[in-house]
Coordinates of C-alpha atoms in Angstrom, one line a residue:
M1 CA 24.1 27.8 -22.9
V2 CA 22.9 31.0 -21.3
L3 CA 19.8 31.7 -24.0
V4 CA 19.1 27.5 -23.1
C5 CA 19.1 28.6 -19.3
L6 CA 17.4 32.0 -20.3
V7 CA 14.0 29.4 -21.5
G8 CA 14.1 27.2 -18.8
C9 CA 14.2 29.2 -16.1
A10 CA 11.2 31.0 -17.8
L11 CA 9.0 28.2 -18.6
V12 CA 9.9 27.4 -14.8
A13 CA 8.5 30.2 -14.1
L14 CA 4.7 30.4 -16.5
R15 CA 4.5 27.0 -14.7
W16 CA 4.5 28.1 -11.2
T17 CA 2.5 31.8 -12.1
W18 CA -0.4 30.0 -12.9
L19 CA 0.3 27.2 -9.8
M20 CA -0.2 30.4 -7.9
E21 CA -3.2 32.3 -9.3
G22 CA -4.9 28.9 -8.8
W23 CA -7.7 28.0 -11.4
P24 CA -10.6 30.4 -11.9
G25 CA -13.9 29.3 -10.4
V26 CA -12.2 27.7 -7.7
G27 CA -13.1 29.5 -5.4
L28 CA -15.6 27.8 -3.0
D29 CA -19.3 29.2 -1.3
V30 CA -19.3 29.7 2.3
S31 CA -21.8 31.3 3.8
T32 CA -20.9 31.9 7.2
G33 CA -22.7 35.1 6.5
G34 CA -19.1 37.9 6.8
E35 CA -15.9 38.2 5.6
Q36 CA -13.8 36.1 8.0
L37 CA -10.6 36.9 9.2
L38 CA -7.8 35.9 6.8
G39 CA -5.1 36.9 9.5
E40 CA -1.5 37.3 7.6
Q41 CA -3.2 33.4 4.8
S42 CA -3.1 34.2 1.4
P43 CA -6.4 33.4 0.1
I44 CA -5.7 30.1 -0.7
E45 CA -4.6 28.8 2.0
H46 CA -7.2 30.6 4.2
E47 CA -9.4 28.2 1.6
W48 CA -7.6 25.0 2.3
T49 CA -7.7 26.5 6.4
Q50 CA -11.9 26.2 5.8
F51 CA -11.7 23.3 3.8
V52 CA -10.4 22.1 7.2
H53 CA -12.1 23.5 9.4
Y54 CA -15.4 22.3 7.9
G55 CA -14.1 18.6 6.9
A56 CA -13.4 18.0 11.0
R57 CA -17.5 19.8 11.4
Y58 CA -18.4 16.9 9.0
L59 CA -17.1 14.0 11.3
M60 CA -18.0 15.3 14.5
R61 CA -21.2 15.7 13.4
M62 CA -21.1 12.3 12.0
V63 CA -20.9 10.9 15.7
R64 CA -24.5 9.5 16.1
D65 CA -25.9 10.1 20.4
T66 CA -28.3 7.7 20.3
E67 CA -28.5 5.3 22.9
G68 CA -26.4 2.5 22.3
V69 CA -25.0 3.6 19.1
R70 CA -23.7 6.7 21.1
G71 CA -19.8 7.2 19.6
R72 CA -20.9 5.2 16.0
F73 CA -20.6 6.3 13.5
I74 CA -23.2 8.1 10.2
Y75 CA -20.8 5.6 7.8
N76 CA -22.3 6.6 4.7
L77 CA -24.2 9.7 3.8
Y78 CA -26.3 9.3 -0.1
E79 CA -27.4 12.7 -1.3
S80 CA -30.3 12.3 -0.1
G81 CA -29.3 13.0 3.1
T82 CA -29.8 9.1 3.6
F83 CA -27.8 6.6 5.6
K84 CA -28.0 2.8 5.7
E85 CA -25.6 0.5 6.7
S86 CA -25.0 -3.2 5.6
S87 CA -21.2 -3.4 7.6
Y88 CA -19.8 -1.1 9.5
N89 CA -15.3 -1.1 8.8
V90 CA -13.3 -0.5 12.1
L91 CA -10.7 -0.1 10.5
R92 CA -12.2 3.3 9.2
H93 CA -13.7 4.4 12.8
A94 CA -10.7 4.3 13.5
G95 CA -8.9 6.2 10.4
A96 CA -12.0 8.6 11.5
V97 CA -10.9 9.4 15.1
F98 CA -7.2 9.6 14.1
A99 CA -8.5 12.8 11.4
M100 CA -10.4 14.2 14.3
A101 CA -7.1 13.8 16.7
S102 CA -5.0 15.5 14.5
Y103 CA -7.3 18.4 13.7
I104 CA -7.9 19.4 17.8
Q105 CA -3.6 19.4 17.8
W106 CA -3.8 21.4 14.1
V107 CA -6.0 23.8 15.2
P108 CA -5.0 26.4 17.9
R109 CA -2.0 26.9 15.1
H110 CA -5.2 27.6 12.8
H111 CA -8.2 29.1 15.0
S112 CA -7.9 32.9 14.3
T113 CA -8.7 31.8 10.3
G114 CA -12.7 31.4 9.9
M115 CA -13.5 28.4 12.4
V116 CA -16.7 26.8 12.3
V117 CA -16.1 24.3 15.1
Q118 CA -16.5 24.3 18.9
L119 CA -13.3 22.7 19.5
D120 CA -14.7 21.6 23.4
E121 CA -17.5 19.3 22.0
L122 CA -14.9 18.3 19.1
T123 CA -13.4 16.7 21.6
E124 CA -16.1 15.1 23.4
K125 CA -17.1 13.8 20.4
T126 CA -14.0 12.0 19.4
A127 CA -14.2 10.9 23.2
Q128 CA -17.3 9.6 22.5
A129 CA -16.1 8.1 19.2
V130 CA -12.9 6.1 20.8
D131 CA -14.8 4.8 23.5
Y132 CA -17.0 3.0 21.5
L133 CA -13.8 1.8 19.0
K134 CA -13.7 -0.3 22.3
T135 CA -16.5 -1.4 23.6
A136 CA -17.7 -2.2 21.2
F137 CA -14.8 -3.6 18.8
L138 CA -11.4 -4.4 20.6
K139 CA -12.1 -7.8 22.9
P140 CA -9.5 -11.1 23.5
L141 CA -8.5 -13.6 21.0
T142 CA -10.1 -16.9 22.3
D143 CA -7.2 -19.1 24.0
S144 CA -8.2 -22.5 21.4
N145 CA -6.4 -20.6 18.6
T146 CA -3.0 -19.0 20.3
T147 CA -1.7 -21.0 22.5
G148 CA -1.6 -18.8 25.1
V149 CA -1.2 -15.8 24.0
K150 CA -3.1 -12.9 25.3
A151 CA -3.7 -10.1 23.4
L152 CA -6.3 -7.7 22.1
A153 CA -7.1 -6.6 18.5
M154 CA -9.7 -5.2 16.5
W155 CA -13.1 -7.2 16.3
D156 CA -15.1 -7.6 13.1
E157 CA -18.7 -6.3 14.3
P158 CA -21.1 -9.9 14.6
S159 CA -24.1 -7.8 14.6
L160 CA -24.1 -6.9 11.6
I161 CA -23.7 -10.0 10.0
T162 CA -26.3 -10.4 7.7
E163 CA -28.2 -13.7 6.8
K164 CA -27.2 -13.3 3.4
T165 CA -23.5 -13.6 5.4
N166 CA -24.0 -15.4 8.5
A167 CA -21.3 -17.9 7.4
R168 CA -19.0 -15.8 7.0
R169 CA -16.7 -16.4 10.5
R170 CA -15.9 -13.1 13.2
C171 CA -12.3 -12.5 12.3
A172 CA -9.5 -9.7 13.7
K173 CA -7.6 -7.6 11.4
L174 CA -4.1 -6.6 11.5
G175 CA -4.6 -3.0 10.3
G176 CA -7.9 -3.4 13.3
A177 CA -5.5 -3.3 15.4
G178 CA -2.6 -1.0 13.5
L179 CA -5.1 1.8 13.4
G180 CA -6.6 1.1 16.5
L181 CA -3.3 2.1 18.1
V182 CA -2.6 4.9 15.3
A183 CA -6.3 7.1 16.9
L184 CA -6.2 5.9 20.3
T185 CA -2.4 7.0 21.0
S186 CA -3.5 10.1 18.9
F187 CA -6.1 10.4 21.3
E188 CA -4.1 9.8 24.4
A189 CA -1.6 13.3 23.7
I190 CA -5.1 14.9 24.2
R191 CA -6.6 13.8 27.2
P192 CA -4.1 11.2 29.1
E193 CA -5.3 7.9 30.9
T194 CA -8.4 7.9 28.4
T195 CA -6.9 4.3 27.5
R196 CA -5.3 1.6 30.2
L197 CA -1.2 1.3 29.3
H198 CA -2.7 -2.6 29.6
D199 CA -5.1 -2.9 26.6
F200 CA -2.7 -0.6 25.0
T201 CA 0.5 -3.7 25.7
L202 CA -2.2 -5.9 23.8
V203 CA -3.1 -4.9 21.4
A204 CA 0.8 -4.7 20.3
E205 CA 0.6 -8.3 21.5
F206 CA -1.7 -8.7 19.2
I207 CA 0.6 -7.1 16.3
K208 CA 3.8 -9.4 17.1
F209 CA 1.8 -12.3 17.2
M210 CA 0.6 -11.7 13.5
Q211 CA 4.2 -11.4 12.8
R212 CA 6.1 -13.9 11.3
D213 CA 9.8 -14.6 11.9
D214 CA 10.8 -12.7 8.5
G215 CA 9.7 -10.0 9.6
S216 CA 5.6 -9.9 7.2
F217 CA 2.4 -10.0 8.9
D218 CA -0.4 -11.7 8.2
S219 CA -3.4 -10.4 7.9
K220 CA -6.6 -11.2 9.5
Y221 CA -6.8 -14.3 12.7
C222 CA -10.4 -15.4 12.9
D223 CA -11.7 -16.8 15.5
T224 CA -12.7 -20.8 14.6
F225 CA -9.6 -21.1 12.7
G226 CA -7.3 -19.1 13.9
M227 CA -4.5 -17.8 10.7
D228 CA -6.0 -17.3 7.4
D229 CA -3.7 -16.2 4.7
S230 CA -6.1 -16.0 2.1
V231 CA -5.9 -12.5 2.1
V232 CA -2.9 -10.7 1.8
S233 CA -3.7 -6.2 2.6
L234 CA -1.3 -4.0 1.1
F235 CA -1.7 -1.3 3.3
Y236 CA -2.3 -3.1 6.9
P237 CA 1.8 -3.3 7.4
G238 CA 2.2 0.2 7.1
E239 CA -1.1 0.6 9.9
A240 CA 0.8 -1.8 12.2
S241 CA 3.7 -0.5 11.8
L242 CA 2.6 3.7 11.9
G243 CA 0.1 2.8 14.9
M244 CA 3.7 0.3 17.3
V245 CA 5.7 3.6 16.6
Q246 CA 3.2 5.4 17.6
L247 CA 3.3 3.2 20.5
Y248 CA 6.5 3.1 21.4
E249 CA 6.1 7.4 21.0
L250 CA 3.6 7.5 24.3
T251 CA 5.5 4.4 26.8
K252 CA 9.6 3.9 25.5
R253 CA 9.1 1.0 24.8
R254 CA 11.3 -0.3 22.1
E255 CA 10.3 -3.6 22.0
Y256 CA 7.7 -1.1 19.5
L257 CA 9.8 0.1 17.7
R258 CA 11.9 -3.6 16.1
V259 CA 8.9 -4.9 15.5
A260 CA 8.1 -1.0 13.1
L261 CA 11.1 -1.6 12.2
R262 CA 10.9 -5.4 10.9
G263 CA 8.4 -4.8 9.2
M264 CA 9.4 -1.9 7.5
M265 CA 13.3 -3.5 6.9
Y266 CA 11.0 -6.9 4.8
L267 CA 8.3 -4.4 2.7
A268 CA 11.8 -2.2 1.6
T269 CA 13.8 -6.2 1.0
I270 CA 10.9 -7.6 -1.3
R271 CA 10.9 -5.0 -3.1
A272 CA 13.9 -3.2 -3.4
E273 CA 14.8 -4.8 -6.7
S274 CA 10.3 -3.8 -8.1
T275 CA 10.9 -1.1 -10.5
S276 CA 7.2 0.2 -10.2
V277 CA 5.8 -0.5 -6.3
E278 CA 2.9 -0.1 -4.3
R279 CA 1.4 3.3 -3.2
D280 CA 1.5 2.9 0.3
H281 CA 0.8 5.7 1.7
W282 CA 0.7 4.4 4.8
A283 CA 4.2 3.0 4.6
L284 CA 5.6 6.4 4.0
L285 CA 3.8 8.0 7.7
A286 CA 5.1 4.3 9.2
T287 CA 8.6 5.5 7.8
E288 CA 8.7 9.2 8.1
K289 CA 8.4 8.6 12.0
L290 CA 10.2 5.8 12.5
L291 CA 13.4 7.5 10.5
K292 CA 13.2 9.7 13.3
H293 CA 13.5 6.8 16.2
L294 CA 15.8 4.9 14.6
H295 CA 18.8 6.1 16.5
V296 CA 17.6 4.9 19.9
L297 CA 17.1 0.4 18.0
R298 CA 21.6 1.3 18.0
V299 CA 21.1 -1.3 15.1
K300 CA 24.3 -3.0 13.5
D301 CA 25.2 -1.4 10.3
E302 CA 22.5 1.4 11.1
G303 CA 23.6 4.3 8.0
E304 CA 23.2 1.4 6.2
V305 CA 19.4 -0.1 7.7
R306 CA 18.3 3.7 7.4
Q307 CA 19.5 4.2 3.4
R308 CA 17.2 1.0 2.4
L309 CA 13.7 2.4 4.6
L310 CA 15.1 5.9 2.7
Y311 CA 15.1 4.3 -0.9
H312 CA 12.2 2.5 -0.4
G313 CA 9.8 5.6 0.5
D314 CA 11.7 6.7 -2.7
Q315 CA 10.2 4.0 -4.8
I316 CA 6.6 5.1 -3.4
V317 CA 6.9 8.5 -3.8
Q318 CA 8.2 8.6 -7.5
S319 CA 4.7 6.0 -8.3
L320 CA 2.8 8.5 -5.9
I321 CA 4.0 11.0 -8.6
L322 CA 3.8 9.4 -11.4
K323 CA 0.6 7.9 -10.7
T324 CA -0.4 11.4 -10.0
E325 CA 1.2 12.8 -13.0
D326 CA -1.2 10.3 -15.1
M327 CA -4.3 11.6 -13.2
L328 CA -3.6 15.0 -14.6
R329 CA -2.7 14.7 -18.1
K330 CA -6.2 13.1 -18.7
T331 CA -7.6 16.1 -17.2
R332 CA -8.1 19.6 -19.6
M333 CA -4.4 20.7 -17.3
M334 CA -4.1 23.6 -20.3
N335 CA -6.4 25.8 -22.0
A336 CA -5.1 28.4 -25.0
T337 CA -5.1 31.5 -22.6
G338 CA -1.8 28.9 -20.4
N339 CA -4.2 28.9 -17.6
P340 CA -5.3 25.8 -17.0
P341 CA -9.2 24.8 -15.3
M342 CA -9.2 21.8 -12.5
P343 CA -9.9 18.7 -13.4
S344 CA -13.4 17.8 -14.4
R345 CA -13.5 14.6 -13.2
G346 CA -11.4 12.1 -10.4
R347 CA -11.5 10.3 -7.6
T348 CA -10.9 12.0 -4.4
T349 CA -9.6 9.5 -1.7
P350 CA -6.7 7.9 -4.6
T351 CA -6.0 11.6 -4.6
A352 CA -6.1 12.0 -1.0
T353 CA -3.9 8.9 0.3
H354 CA -1.9 10.0 -2.5
L355 CA -1.7 13.5 -1.0
E356 CA -0.2 12.5 2.8
G357 CA 2.0 10.1 1.8
L358 CA 3.4 12.8 -0.2
M359 CA 3.6 15.0 3.1
A360 CA 5.3 12.4 4.9
A361 CA 8.3 12.0 2.6
M362 CA 8.6 15.2 2.8
S363 CA 10.6 15.5 5.3
F364 CA 12.9 12.2 4.5
S365 CA 13.1 12.0 0.4
Q366 CA 16.5 12.3 -1.1
K367 CA 15.7 11.5 -4.1
I368 CA 12.5 13.1 -5.8
N369 CA 13.1 16.7 -6.0
E370 CA 11.1 18.8 -3.3
L371 CA 9.6 20.8 -5.7
E372 CA 8.1 17.6 -7.6
I373 CA 6.9 16.6 -4.7
R374 CA 5.1 20.6 -3.4
E375 CA 4.0 20.6 -7.6
N376 CA 1.9 17.5 -7.6
A377 CA 0.5 17.9 -3.5
Y378 CA -0.5 21.7 -4.8
V379 CA -2.4 20.0 -7.2
S380 CA -4.2 17.0 -5.5
A381 CA -4.6 19.7 -2.2
R382 CA -6.5 22.1 -5.1
F383 CA -9.0 19.1 -6.2
L384 CA -9.4 17.9 -2.7
V385 CA -10.9 21.2 -1.9
A386 CA -13.2 21.9 -4.7
S387 CA -14.6 18.8 -4.5
Q388 CA -15.9 19.4 -1.2
I389 CA -19.5 20.2 -1.1
R390 CA -20.7 22.9 0.5
H391 CA -24.4 24.6 1.4
V392 CA -26.4 28.0 1.1
D393 CA -26.9 25.9 5.0
E394 CA -24.8 25.2 6.9
S395 CA -27.3 22.6 9.2
N396 CA -27.4 20.7 5.5
M397 CA -26.4 17.0 6.6
R398 CA -23.8 16.8 3.7
H399 CA -21.9 19.8 4.0
G400 CA -18.3 19.7 4.6
G401 CA -18.5 16.2 3.1
I402 CA -16.4 14.8 0.0
P403 CA -17.7 12.2 -2.0
A404 CA -16.8 10.1 -3.6
A405 CA -15.8 11.1 -7.0
V406 CA -16.2 14.9 -9.0
G407 CA -17.5 14.3 -12.3
L408 CA -19.8 11.4 -12.4
E409 CA -23.3 10.8 -12.0
D410 CA -24.2 7.6 -10.3
T411 CA -24.9 7.0 -7.2
K412 CA -22.0 5.6 -5.4
S413 CA -19.7 8.3 -6.6
K414 CA -22.0 10.6 -4.7
A415 CA -21.8 9.5 -1.7
I416 CA -20.0 10.3 1.1
R417 CA -18.4 8.0 3.7
I418 CA -16.5 8.8 6.4
D419 CA -12.5 8.2 5.6
Y420 CA -12.8 9.8 2.4
V421 CA -13.6 12.9 5.1
Q422 CA -10.5 11.3 6.8
H423 CA -8.2 11.4 4.4
A424 CA -8.8 14.4 3.3
I425 CA -8.5 17.0 5.4
C426 CA -5.3 14.8 6.8
G427 CA -3.4 15.4 3.6
V428 CA -4.7 18.8 4.1
M429 CA -3.7 19.6 6.5
R430 CA 0.1 18.7 6.6
A431 CA 0.2 20.9 2.9
I432 CA -1.0 23.8 5.1
D433 CA 1.8 23.1 7.6
A434 CA 4.3 22.7 4.9
G435 CA 3.9 25.7 3.4
I436 CA 2.4 24.1 0.0
P437 CA 0.0 27.3 -0.4
L438 CA 2.6 29.0 -0.6
L439 CA 4.5 28.3 -4.3
E440 CA 5.7 32.1 -3.5
T441 CA 8.0 30.6 -1.3
I442 CA 10.1 27.6 -3.1

């Protein structure tokens, strides 16, 4: 028994040795004209922090300043440096605003580690993106299909409906309202009263309007015929629930918290008997915040409700870990010396959303070993950091961006979309705060 224990401990030590030392050749070209101040950070933590700074600056550069589209993002940026908009997704606009607002609140704790962003400029650019979100997308529901409900929704953009798609109906998505709330409430923490309380209330009314009696949601509402049940989105319920929890945090109105609880409890119920659940990182983000405020609702059998939410969260975490480990097994993780290289190829955004979900779950997961979460978070973050595009000329438009995939040669894989950067920097910010780079402290 003692021998088994000693061997096991040695293997664990060996495993963490290569994780702490990292992969050779991962150090990125940071051409800043001089060595950055590391302070008390480890080299890996400094590298990750630089990654976040450059990603935030990329999003800032993507905010357009042209009359008529001021506050709108350059949505896709191709390897050639050109961009073309055949469609514009309001959810991804809102998600990018959320990432920028999160960075503004995060950066004071990390400003001495090679800051490359002018925070005042970034805040102004975020304010422009917030204003565009509201003026371009936030519109009332039509009375003909809502039985008198007064609400605001984030509508699809009609100006980009091409001749090929001109038969498409103008619709408002549940996820648009959810992420709209996430973005707007996040910026309120930076500039209070940027958005009127009345507008927040009306967006919440839309989400309540979309919720069914059993706690589930309709995904889409169209202006010509009402609810469209032909589309069921995996992420919309979590996005809507997270938005409502954040609106509760702003207003302290418990009715918003109840909507979120009903939404999460519905997912927990329908997934309870499943051996493999969807990798729903937005549900983990919503659950993390919901659990902090659950006591406010004084629900009957609160202990049982809490346990069901926790079990659902652990189900999702297990799915994330299995997917991440599967990705790692398909790469060259070990060579003859036992020092693994970086994965040679992979998709960035699934990796980033997995990282976001794992970081949210660290605060509440019961059945998943924390060391296992940290290990998967570590390799995910290192892959993302290595995927960031760096140029010697930092004025290059693509500098700091995240491509769709690494190791693939097709044009789409090399394109940068704003949500690729959004998810990546949000995940790595949380990983830094959770001490993931400092594996020696575990």
